[in-house]
CSV table of C-alpha atoms in Angstrom, one decimal:
chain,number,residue,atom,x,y,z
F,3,UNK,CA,185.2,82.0,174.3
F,4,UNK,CA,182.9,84.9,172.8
F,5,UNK,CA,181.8,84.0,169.1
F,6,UNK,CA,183.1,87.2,167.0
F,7,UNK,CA,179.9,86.8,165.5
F,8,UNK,CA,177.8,87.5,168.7
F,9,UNK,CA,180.5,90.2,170.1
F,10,UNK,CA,180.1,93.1,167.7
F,11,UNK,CA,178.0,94.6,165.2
F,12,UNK,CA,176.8,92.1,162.9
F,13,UNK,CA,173.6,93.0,160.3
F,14,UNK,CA,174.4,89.8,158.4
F,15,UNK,CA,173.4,86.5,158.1
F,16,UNK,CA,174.1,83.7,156.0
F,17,UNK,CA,170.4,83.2,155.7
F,18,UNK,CA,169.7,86.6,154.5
F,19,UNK,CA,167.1,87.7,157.0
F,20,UNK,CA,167.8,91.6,158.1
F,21,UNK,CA,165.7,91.6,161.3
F,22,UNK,CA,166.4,93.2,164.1
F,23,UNK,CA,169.9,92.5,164.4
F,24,UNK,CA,170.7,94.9,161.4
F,25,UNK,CA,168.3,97.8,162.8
F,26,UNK,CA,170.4,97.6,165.9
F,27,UNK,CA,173.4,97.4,164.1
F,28,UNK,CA,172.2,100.5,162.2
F,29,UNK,CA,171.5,102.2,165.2
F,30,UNK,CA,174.4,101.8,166.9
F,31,UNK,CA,176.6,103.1,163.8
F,32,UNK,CA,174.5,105.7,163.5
F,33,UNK,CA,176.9,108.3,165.4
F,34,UNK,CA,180.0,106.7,163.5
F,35,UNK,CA,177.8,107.6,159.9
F,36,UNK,CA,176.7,110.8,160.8
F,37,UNK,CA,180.5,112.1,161.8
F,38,UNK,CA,181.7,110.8,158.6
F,39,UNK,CA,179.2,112.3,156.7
F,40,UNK,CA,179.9,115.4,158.1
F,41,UNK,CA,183.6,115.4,157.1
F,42,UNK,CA,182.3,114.7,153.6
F,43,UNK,CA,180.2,117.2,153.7
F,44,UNK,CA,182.8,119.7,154.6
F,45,UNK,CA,185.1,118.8,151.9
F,46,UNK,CA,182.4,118.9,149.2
F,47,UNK,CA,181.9,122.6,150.6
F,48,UNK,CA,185.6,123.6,150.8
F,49,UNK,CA,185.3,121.9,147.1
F,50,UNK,CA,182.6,124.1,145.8
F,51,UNK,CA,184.1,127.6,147.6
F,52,UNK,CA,187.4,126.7,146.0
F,53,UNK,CA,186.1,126.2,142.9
F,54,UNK,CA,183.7,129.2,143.2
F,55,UNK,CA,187.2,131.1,143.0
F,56,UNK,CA,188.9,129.3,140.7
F,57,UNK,CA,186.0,129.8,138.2
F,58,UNK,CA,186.1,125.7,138.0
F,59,UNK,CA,182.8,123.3,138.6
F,60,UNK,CA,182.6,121.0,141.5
F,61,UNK,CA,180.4,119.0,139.9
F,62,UNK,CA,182.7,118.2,136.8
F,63,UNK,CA,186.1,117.9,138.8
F,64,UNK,CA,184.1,115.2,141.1
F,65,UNK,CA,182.5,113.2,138.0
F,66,UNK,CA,183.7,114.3,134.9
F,67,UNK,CA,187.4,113.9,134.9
F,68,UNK,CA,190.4,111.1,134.7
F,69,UNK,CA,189.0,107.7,135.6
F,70,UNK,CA,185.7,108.7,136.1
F,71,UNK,CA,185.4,109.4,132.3
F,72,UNK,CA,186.3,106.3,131.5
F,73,UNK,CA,184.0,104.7,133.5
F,74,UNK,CA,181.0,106.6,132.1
F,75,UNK,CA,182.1,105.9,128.9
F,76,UNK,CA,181.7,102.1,129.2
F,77,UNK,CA,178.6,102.3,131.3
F,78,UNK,CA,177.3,104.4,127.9
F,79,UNK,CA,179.3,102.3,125.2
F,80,UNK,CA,180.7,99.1,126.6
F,81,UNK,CA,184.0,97.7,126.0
F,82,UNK,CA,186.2,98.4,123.2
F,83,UNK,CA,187.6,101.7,123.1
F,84,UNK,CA,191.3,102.2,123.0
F,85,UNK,CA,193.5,105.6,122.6
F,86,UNK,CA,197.0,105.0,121.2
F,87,UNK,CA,199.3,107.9,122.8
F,88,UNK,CA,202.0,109.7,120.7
F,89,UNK,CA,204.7,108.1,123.3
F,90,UNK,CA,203.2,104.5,122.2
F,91,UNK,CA,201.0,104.0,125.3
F,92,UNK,CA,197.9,102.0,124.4
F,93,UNK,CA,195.2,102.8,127.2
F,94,UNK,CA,192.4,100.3,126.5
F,95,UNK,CA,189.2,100.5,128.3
F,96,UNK,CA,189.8,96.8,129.6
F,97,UNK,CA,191.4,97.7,132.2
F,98,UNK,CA,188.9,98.9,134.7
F,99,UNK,CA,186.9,95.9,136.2
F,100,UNK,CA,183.3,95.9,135.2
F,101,UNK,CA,181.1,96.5,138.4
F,102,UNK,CA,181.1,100.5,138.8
F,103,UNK,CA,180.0,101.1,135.0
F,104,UNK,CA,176.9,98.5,135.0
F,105,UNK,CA,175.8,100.4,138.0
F,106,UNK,CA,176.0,103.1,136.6
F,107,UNK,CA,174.3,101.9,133.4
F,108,UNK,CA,171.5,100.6,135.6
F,109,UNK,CA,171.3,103.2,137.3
F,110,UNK,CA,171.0,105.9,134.8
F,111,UNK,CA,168.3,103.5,132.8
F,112,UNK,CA,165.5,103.9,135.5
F,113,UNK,CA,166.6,107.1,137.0
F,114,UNK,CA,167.0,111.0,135.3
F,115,UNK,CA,171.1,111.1,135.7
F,116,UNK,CA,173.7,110.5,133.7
F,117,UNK,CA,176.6,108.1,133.6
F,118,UNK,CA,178.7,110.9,135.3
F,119,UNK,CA,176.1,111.2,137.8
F,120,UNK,CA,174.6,107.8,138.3
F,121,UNK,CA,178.5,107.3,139.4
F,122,UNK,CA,178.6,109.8,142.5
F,123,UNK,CA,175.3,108.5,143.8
F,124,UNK,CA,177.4,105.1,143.9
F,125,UNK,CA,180.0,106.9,145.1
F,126,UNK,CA,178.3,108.6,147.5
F,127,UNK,CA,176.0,105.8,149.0
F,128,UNK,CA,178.9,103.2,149.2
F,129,UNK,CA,181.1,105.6,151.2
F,130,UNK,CA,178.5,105.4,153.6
F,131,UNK,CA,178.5,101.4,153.5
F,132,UNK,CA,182.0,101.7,153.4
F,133,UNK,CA,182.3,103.9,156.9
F,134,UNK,CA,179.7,101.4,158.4
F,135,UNK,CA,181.6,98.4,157.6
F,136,UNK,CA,184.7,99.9,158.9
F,137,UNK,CA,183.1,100.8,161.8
F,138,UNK,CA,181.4,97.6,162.5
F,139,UNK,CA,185.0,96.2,162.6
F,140,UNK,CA,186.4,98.6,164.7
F,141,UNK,CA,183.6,98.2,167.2
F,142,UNK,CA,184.0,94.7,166.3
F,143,UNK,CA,187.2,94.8,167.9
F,144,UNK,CA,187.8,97.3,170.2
F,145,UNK,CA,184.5,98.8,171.6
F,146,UNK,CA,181.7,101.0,169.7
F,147,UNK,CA,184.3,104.6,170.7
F,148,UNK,CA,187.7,102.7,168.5
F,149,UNK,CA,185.0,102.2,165.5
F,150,UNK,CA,183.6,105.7,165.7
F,151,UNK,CA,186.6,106.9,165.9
F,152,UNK,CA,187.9,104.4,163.0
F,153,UNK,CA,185.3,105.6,160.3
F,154,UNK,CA,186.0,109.2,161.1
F,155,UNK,CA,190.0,108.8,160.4
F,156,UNK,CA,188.9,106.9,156.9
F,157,UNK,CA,187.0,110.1,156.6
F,158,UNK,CA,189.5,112.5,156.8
F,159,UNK,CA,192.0,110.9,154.7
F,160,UNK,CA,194.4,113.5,152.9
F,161,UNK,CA,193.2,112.0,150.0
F,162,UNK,CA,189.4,111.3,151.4
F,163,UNK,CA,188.2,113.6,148.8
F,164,UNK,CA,188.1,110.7,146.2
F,165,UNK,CA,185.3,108.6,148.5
F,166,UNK,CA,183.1,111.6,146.6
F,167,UNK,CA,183.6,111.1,143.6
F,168,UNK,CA,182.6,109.0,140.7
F,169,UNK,CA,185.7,106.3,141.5
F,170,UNK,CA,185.7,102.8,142.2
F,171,UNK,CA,187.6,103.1,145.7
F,172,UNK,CA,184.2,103.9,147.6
F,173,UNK,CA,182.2,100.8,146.0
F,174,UNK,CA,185.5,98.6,146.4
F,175,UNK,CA,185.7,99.8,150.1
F,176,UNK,CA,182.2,99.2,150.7
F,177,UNK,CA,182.6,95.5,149.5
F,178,UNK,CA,185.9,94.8,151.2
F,179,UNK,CA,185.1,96.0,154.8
F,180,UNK,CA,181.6,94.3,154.8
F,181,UNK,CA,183.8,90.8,153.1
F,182,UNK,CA,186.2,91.3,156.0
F,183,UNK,CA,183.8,91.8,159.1
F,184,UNK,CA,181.9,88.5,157.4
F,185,UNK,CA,185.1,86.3,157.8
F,186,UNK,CA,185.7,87.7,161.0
F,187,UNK,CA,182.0,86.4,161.9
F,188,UNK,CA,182.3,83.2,159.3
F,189,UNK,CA,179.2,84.3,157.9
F,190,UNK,CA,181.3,82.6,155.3
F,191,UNK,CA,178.4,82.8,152.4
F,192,UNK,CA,178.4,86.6,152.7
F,193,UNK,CA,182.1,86.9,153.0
F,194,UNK,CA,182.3,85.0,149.9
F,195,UNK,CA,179.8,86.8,147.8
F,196,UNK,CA,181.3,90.2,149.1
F,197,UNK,CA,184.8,89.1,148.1
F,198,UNK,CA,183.4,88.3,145.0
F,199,UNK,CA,181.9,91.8,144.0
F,200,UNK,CA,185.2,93.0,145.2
F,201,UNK,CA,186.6,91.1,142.5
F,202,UNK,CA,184.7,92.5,139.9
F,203,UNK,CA,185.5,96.2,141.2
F,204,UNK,CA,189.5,96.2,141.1
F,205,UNK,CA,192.1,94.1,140.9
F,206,UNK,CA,192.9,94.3,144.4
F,207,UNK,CA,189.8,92.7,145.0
F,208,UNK,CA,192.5,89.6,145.6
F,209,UNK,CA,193.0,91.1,149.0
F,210,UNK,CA,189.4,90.3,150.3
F,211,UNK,CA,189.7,86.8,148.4
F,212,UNK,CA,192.9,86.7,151.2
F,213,UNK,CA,191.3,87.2,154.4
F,214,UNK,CA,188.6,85.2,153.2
F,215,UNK,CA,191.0,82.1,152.7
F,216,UNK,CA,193.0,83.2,155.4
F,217,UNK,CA,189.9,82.9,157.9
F,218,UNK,CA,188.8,79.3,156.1
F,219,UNK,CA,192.2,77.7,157.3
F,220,UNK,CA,192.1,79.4,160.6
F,221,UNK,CA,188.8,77.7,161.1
F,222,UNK,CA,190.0,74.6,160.0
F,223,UNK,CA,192.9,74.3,162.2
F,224,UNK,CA,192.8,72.8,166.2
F,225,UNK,CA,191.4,75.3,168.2
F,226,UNK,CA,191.1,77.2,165.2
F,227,UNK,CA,188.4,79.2,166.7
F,228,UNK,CA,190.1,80.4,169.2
F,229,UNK,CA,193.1,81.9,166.8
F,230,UNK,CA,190.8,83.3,164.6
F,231,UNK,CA,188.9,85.4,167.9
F,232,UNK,CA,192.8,86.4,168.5
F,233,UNK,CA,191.7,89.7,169.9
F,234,UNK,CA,188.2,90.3,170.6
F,235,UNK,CA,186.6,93.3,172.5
F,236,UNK,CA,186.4,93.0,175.3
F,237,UNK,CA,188.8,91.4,177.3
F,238,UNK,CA,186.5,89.4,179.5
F,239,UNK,CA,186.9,86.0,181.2
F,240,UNK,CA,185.8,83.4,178.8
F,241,UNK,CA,185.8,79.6,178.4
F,242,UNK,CA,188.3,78.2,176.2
F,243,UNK,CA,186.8,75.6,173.9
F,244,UNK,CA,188.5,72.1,173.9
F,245,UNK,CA,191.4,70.8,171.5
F,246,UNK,CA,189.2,69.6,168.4
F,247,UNK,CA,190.2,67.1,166.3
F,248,UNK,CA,190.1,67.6,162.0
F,249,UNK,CA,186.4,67.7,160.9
F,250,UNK,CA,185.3,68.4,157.7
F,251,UNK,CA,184.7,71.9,157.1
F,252,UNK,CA,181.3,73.0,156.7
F,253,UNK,CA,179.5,73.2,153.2
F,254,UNK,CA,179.0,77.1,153.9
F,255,UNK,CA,182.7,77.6,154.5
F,256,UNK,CA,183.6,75.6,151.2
F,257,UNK,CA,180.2,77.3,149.4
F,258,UNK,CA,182.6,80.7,150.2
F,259,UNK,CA,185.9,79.8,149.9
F,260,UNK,CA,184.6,78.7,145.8
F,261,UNK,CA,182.9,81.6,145.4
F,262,UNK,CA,185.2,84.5,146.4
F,263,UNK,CA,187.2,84.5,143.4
F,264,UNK,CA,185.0,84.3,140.8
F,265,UNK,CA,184.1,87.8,140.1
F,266,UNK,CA,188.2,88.8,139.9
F,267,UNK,CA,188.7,85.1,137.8
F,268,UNK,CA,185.7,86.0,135.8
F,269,UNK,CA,186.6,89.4,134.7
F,270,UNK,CA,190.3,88.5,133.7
F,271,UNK,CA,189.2,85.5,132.0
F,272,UNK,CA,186.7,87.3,130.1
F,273,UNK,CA,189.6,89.8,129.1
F,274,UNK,CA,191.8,87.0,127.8
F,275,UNK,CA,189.0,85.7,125.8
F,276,UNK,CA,187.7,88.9,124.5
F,277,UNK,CA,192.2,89.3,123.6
F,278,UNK,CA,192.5,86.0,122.8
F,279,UNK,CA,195.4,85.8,125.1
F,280,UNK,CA,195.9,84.5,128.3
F,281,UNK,CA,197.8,87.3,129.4
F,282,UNK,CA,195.4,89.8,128.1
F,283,UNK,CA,194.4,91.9,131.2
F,284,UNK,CA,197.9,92.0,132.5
F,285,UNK,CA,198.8,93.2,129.1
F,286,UNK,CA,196.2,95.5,128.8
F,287,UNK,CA,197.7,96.9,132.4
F,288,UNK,CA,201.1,97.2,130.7
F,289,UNK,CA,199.3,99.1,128.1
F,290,UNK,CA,199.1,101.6,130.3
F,291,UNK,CA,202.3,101.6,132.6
F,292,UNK,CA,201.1,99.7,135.1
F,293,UNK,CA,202.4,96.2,137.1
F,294,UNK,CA,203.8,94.5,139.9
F,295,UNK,CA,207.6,94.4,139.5
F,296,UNK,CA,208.2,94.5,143.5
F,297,UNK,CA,208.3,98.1,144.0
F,298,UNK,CA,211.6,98.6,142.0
F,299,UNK,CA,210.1,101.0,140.3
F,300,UNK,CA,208.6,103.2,143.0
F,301,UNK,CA,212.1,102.8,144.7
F,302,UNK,CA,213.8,104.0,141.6
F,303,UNK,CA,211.1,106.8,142.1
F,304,UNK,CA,212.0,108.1,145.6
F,305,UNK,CA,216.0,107.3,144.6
F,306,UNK,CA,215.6,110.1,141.7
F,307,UNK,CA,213.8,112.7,143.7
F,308,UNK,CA,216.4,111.9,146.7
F,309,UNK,CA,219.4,112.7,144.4
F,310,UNK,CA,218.0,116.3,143.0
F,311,UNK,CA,217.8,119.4,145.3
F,312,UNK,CA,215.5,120.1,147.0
F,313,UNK,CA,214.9,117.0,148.2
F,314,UNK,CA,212.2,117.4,149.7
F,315,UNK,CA,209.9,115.2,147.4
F,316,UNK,CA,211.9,112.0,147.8
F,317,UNK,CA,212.2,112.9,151.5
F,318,UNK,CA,208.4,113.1,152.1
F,319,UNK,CA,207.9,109.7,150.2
F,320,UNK,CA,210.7,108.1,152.0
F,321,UNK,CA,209.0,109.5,155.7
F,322,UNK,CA,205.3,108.7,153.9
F,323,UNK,CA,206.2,105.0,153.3
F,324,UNK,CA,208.1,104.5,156.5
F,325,UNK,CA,205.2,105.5,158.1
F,326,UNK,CA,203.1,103.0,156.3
F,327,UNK,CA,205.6,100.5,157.4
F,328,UNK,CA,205.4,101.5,160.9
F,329,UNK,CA,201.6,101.0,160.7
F,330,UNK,CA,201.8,97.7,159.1
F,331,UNK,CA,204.0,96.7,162.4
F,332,UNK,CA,201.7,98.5,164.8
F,333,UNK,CA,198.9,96.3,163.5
F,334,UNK,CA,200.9,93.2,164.0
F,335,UNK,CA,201.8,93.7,167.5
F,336,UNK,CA,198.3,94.8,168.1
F,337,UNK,CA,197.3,91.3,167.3
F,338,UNK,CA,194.9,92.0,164.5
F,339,UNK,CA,192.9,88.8,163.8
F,340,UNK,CA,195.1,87.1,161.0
F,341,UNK,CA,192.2,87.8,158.1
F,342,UNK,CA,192.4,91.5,158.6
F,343,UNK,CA,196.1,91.6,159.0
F,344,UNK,CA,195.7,89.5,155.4
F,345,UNK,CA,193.4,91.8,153.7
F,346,UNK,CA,195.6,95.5,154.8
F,347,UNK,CA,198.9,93.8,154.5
F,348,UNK,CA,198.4,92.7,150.7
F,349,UNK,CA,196.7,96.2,150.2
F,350,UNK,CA,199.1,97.7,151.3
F,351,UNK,CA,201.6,95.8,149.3
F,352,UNK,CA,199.9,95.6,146.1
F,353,UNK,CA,200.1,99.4,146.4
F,354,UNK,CA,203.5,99.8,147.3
F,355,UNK,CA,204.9,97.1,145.2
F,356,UNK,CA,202.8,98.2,141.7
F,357,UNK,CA,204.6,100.3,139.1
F,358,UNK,CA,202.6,102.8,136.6
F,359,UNK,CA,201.8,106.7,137.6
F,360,UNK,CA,203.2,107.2,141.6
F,361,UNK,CA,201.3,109.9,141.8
F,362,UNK,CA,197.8,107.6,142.3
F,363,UNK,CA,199.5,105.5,145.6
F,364,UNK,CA,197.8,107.1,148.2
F,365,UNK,CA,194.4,106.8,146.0
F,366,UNK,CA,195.1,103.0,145.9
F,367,UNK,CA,195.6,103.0,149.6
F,368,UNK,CA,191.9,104.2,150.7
F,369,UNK,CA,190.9,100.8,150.9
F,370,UNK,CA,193.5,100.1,153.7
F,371,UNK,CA,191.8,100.8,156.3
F,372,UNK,CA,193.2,98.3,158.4
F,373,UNK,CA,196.3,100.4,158.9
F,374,UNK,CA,194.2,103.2,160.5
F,375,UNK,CA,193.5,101.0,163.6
F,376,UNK,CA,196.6,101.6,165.6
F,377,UNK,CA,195.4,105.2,165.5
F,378,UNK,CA,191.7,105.0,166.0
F,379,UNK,CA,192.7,103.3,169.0
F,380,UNK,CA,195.3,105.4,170.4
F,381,UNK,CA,192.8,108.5,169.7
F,382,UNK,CA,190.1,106.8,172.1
F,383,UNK,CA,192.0,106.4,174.9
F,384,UNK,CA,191.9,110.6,174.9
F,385,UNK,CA,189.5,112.9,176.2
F,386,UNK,CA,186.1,113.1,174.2
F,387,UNK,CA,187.1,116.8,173.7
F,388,UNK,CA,190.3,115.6,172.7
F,389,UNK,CA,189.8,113.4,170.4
F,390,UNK,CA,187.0,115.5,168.1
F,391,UNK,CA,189.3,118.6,169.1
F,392,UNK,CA,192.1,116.3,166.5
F,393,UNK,CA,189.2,114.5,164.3
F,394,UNK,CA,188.1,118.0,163.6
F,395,UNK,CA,191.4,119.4,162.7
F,396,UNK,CA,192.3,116.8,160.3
F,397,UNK,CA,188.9,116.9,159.0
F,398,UNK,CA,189.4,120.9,157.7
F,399,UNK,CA,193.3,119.9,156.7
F,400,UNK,CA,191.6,117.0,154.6
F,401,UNK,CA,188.8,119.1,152.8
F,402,UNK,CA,191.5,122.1,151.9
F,403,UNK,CA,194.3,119.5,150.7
F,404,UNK,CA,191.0,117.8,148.7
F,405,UNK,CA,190.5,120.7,146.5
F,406,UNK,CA,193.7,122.0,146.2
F,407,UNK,CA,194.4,118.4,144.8
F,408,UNK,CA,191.8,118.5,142.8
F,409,UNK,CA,192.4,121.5,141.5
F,410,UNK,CA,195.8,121.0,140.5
F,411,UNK,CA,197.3,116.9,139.4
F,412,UNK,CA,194.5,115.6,141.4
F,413,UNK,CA,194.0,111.7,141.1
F,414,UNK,CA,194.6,110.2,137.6
């Protein structure tokens, strides 16, 4: 059988040593990275004309407003500061995961930005990583076409607007697709140390942690090789290995395993101590609205805009979450190796399932990239002419929907 390490793009090693295999690698993505740059590009310059307009900066709505404040405030400050809202809320800074601000701290130490600004070059350097990664899976996968076509649908994204700006969901992306394509490969020290980071990025960092595991007791199963390579690219005649017996798994595989939760156990432990409550980042997160309660909430949600005319809200929801569904099934019966069908499915539900402001879901669902496959590969079966002829389409759609969002609720 072909190694999933060997079959795809793969710029890591467990030893560290880029080499030629990552100048290649490069190479190869370099199409995929300069499509999905361009569809950046265009929304940044759909941004600015709209703004032009609208007598509103660019600049500020991209760095200088809802999370990204807050983020720039703790890369300048620290930890500590609270605001107590008339309503009783209690928004404490403690609730976004450390990794974006010290970067941004760094970052704005030995270089002339800002916080603010130190925070889009992260932003804007990850989202690069980030299309990369997801196309070294897709390619992975499916052929080098499936993850061209793969980084360009992240891309274009209704929502893609927010891999520009000073958010965490670029960084976080970055992390989790590199993390992802490393337990695909069990380059299991790099998947570990990736899931890691992720952890100390967003809570859903968990989700990486997932496939990590996920991939570990593949490994460790008979034949567990051969599950784990469920669907490789391409389908060509192979050897299948023998029936192994239980060995003990290798000291790299454990070394990962340990180390992928640390930087999410880390961060909430420090939080509890820094409360002096065990509970202390999950009440922090009730602080401000936020939770898993199962999606009761977000039902609740769609049931109240599905009861008042027009209607229309609740409908699009309903269709918008049925199609998310559909997706999730799609991947399934596409027989996704079980770590990524791990890392989109508890993305996908820890976005679905959360309560707090609705409005943010399809922000927390960038990172699910996972669910875009069923698509990219559908798209690359089409015509070359086709296929950029629909790319392109969505690409303008996604840059005009970017800064009318912006410009109105935007992401909070």
């Amino acid at each position: 059988m072909t190694d999933l390490a060997q079959a795809g793009t793969a710029p890591l090693s467990d030893d560290g040593r880029p080499g030629r295999a990552a100048r290649a690698a490069l190479r190869r993505a370099a199409p995929a990275l300069l499509a999905y740059a361009g569809t950046r590009l265009l929304g940044l310059v759909v941004l600015a004309i709209w703004g032009a307009f609208a007598d509103k900066s660019a600049h500020q709505l991209l760095s200088a407003r809802w999370d990204s404040l807050w983020y720039a405030r703790i890369a300048e400050e620290g930890y500590g500061h609270t605001v107590h809202l008339p309503d009783g809320a209690v928004h404490s800074n403690l609730a976004f995961f450390p990794l974006l601000p010290a970067l941004e701290r760094v970052i704005s130490a030995i270089a002339p930005l800002d916080a603010a600004d130190a925070g889009l070059l992260v932003s804007w350097v990850t989202s690069l990583f980030a299309a990369w990664g997801i196309f070294a899976i897709g390619d992975l996968l499916y052929g080098r076409r499936v993850g061209l076509t793969l980084a360009v649908l992240w891309g274009v994204l209704p929502v893609g607007i927010v891999q520009s700006m000073a958010y965490s969901e670029s960084l976080f992306t970055a992390l989790a697709a590199w993390g992802v394509h490393a337990a695909l490969t069990r380059r299991w020290l790099w998947a570990g140390l990736f899931a890691a980071l992720a952890g100390l990025t967003r809570p859903v960092g968990a989700a990486v942690v997932a496939a990590l595991w996920v991939a570990a007791a593949v490994e460790l199963l008979p034949e567990g090789r051969w599950r784990q390579a469920w669907r490789t690219r391409p389908p060509v005649a192979h050897h299948h290995p023998q029936r192994r017996r239980f060995a003990p798994p290798p000291l790299r595989l454990l070394a990962g395993v340990v180390l992928a939760p640390l930087g999410w156990l880390g961060y909430v432990t420090w939080v509890a101590v820094r409360t002096g409550s065990v509970t202390g980042y999950f009440d922090v997160q009730n602080g401000w609205g936020n939770g898993f309660d199962g999606g009761l909430a977000f039902a609740g949600f769609i049931g109240g805009l599905l009861i008042k005319p027009p209607f229309v809200g609740g409908l699009g929801l309903l269709l918008g979450v049925g199609a998310l569904i559909w997706l999730a099934i799609r991947c399934v019966r596409q027989r996704q190796p079980l770590p990524l069908l791990a890392y989109g499915g508890a993305v996908l539900v820890l976005a679905l399932a959360a309560k707090g402001y609705f409005g943010s879901k399809p922000r927390l669902l960038i990172p699910a990239f996972p669910l875009l496959l069923p698509i990219a590969v559908a798209l690359a079966r089409l015509r070359p002419v086709r296929t950029a002829l629909v790319l392109g389409s969505a690409g303008l759609a996604s840059a005009a929907y970017g800064a009318f969002w912006l410009h109105g609720s935007g992401p909070p």
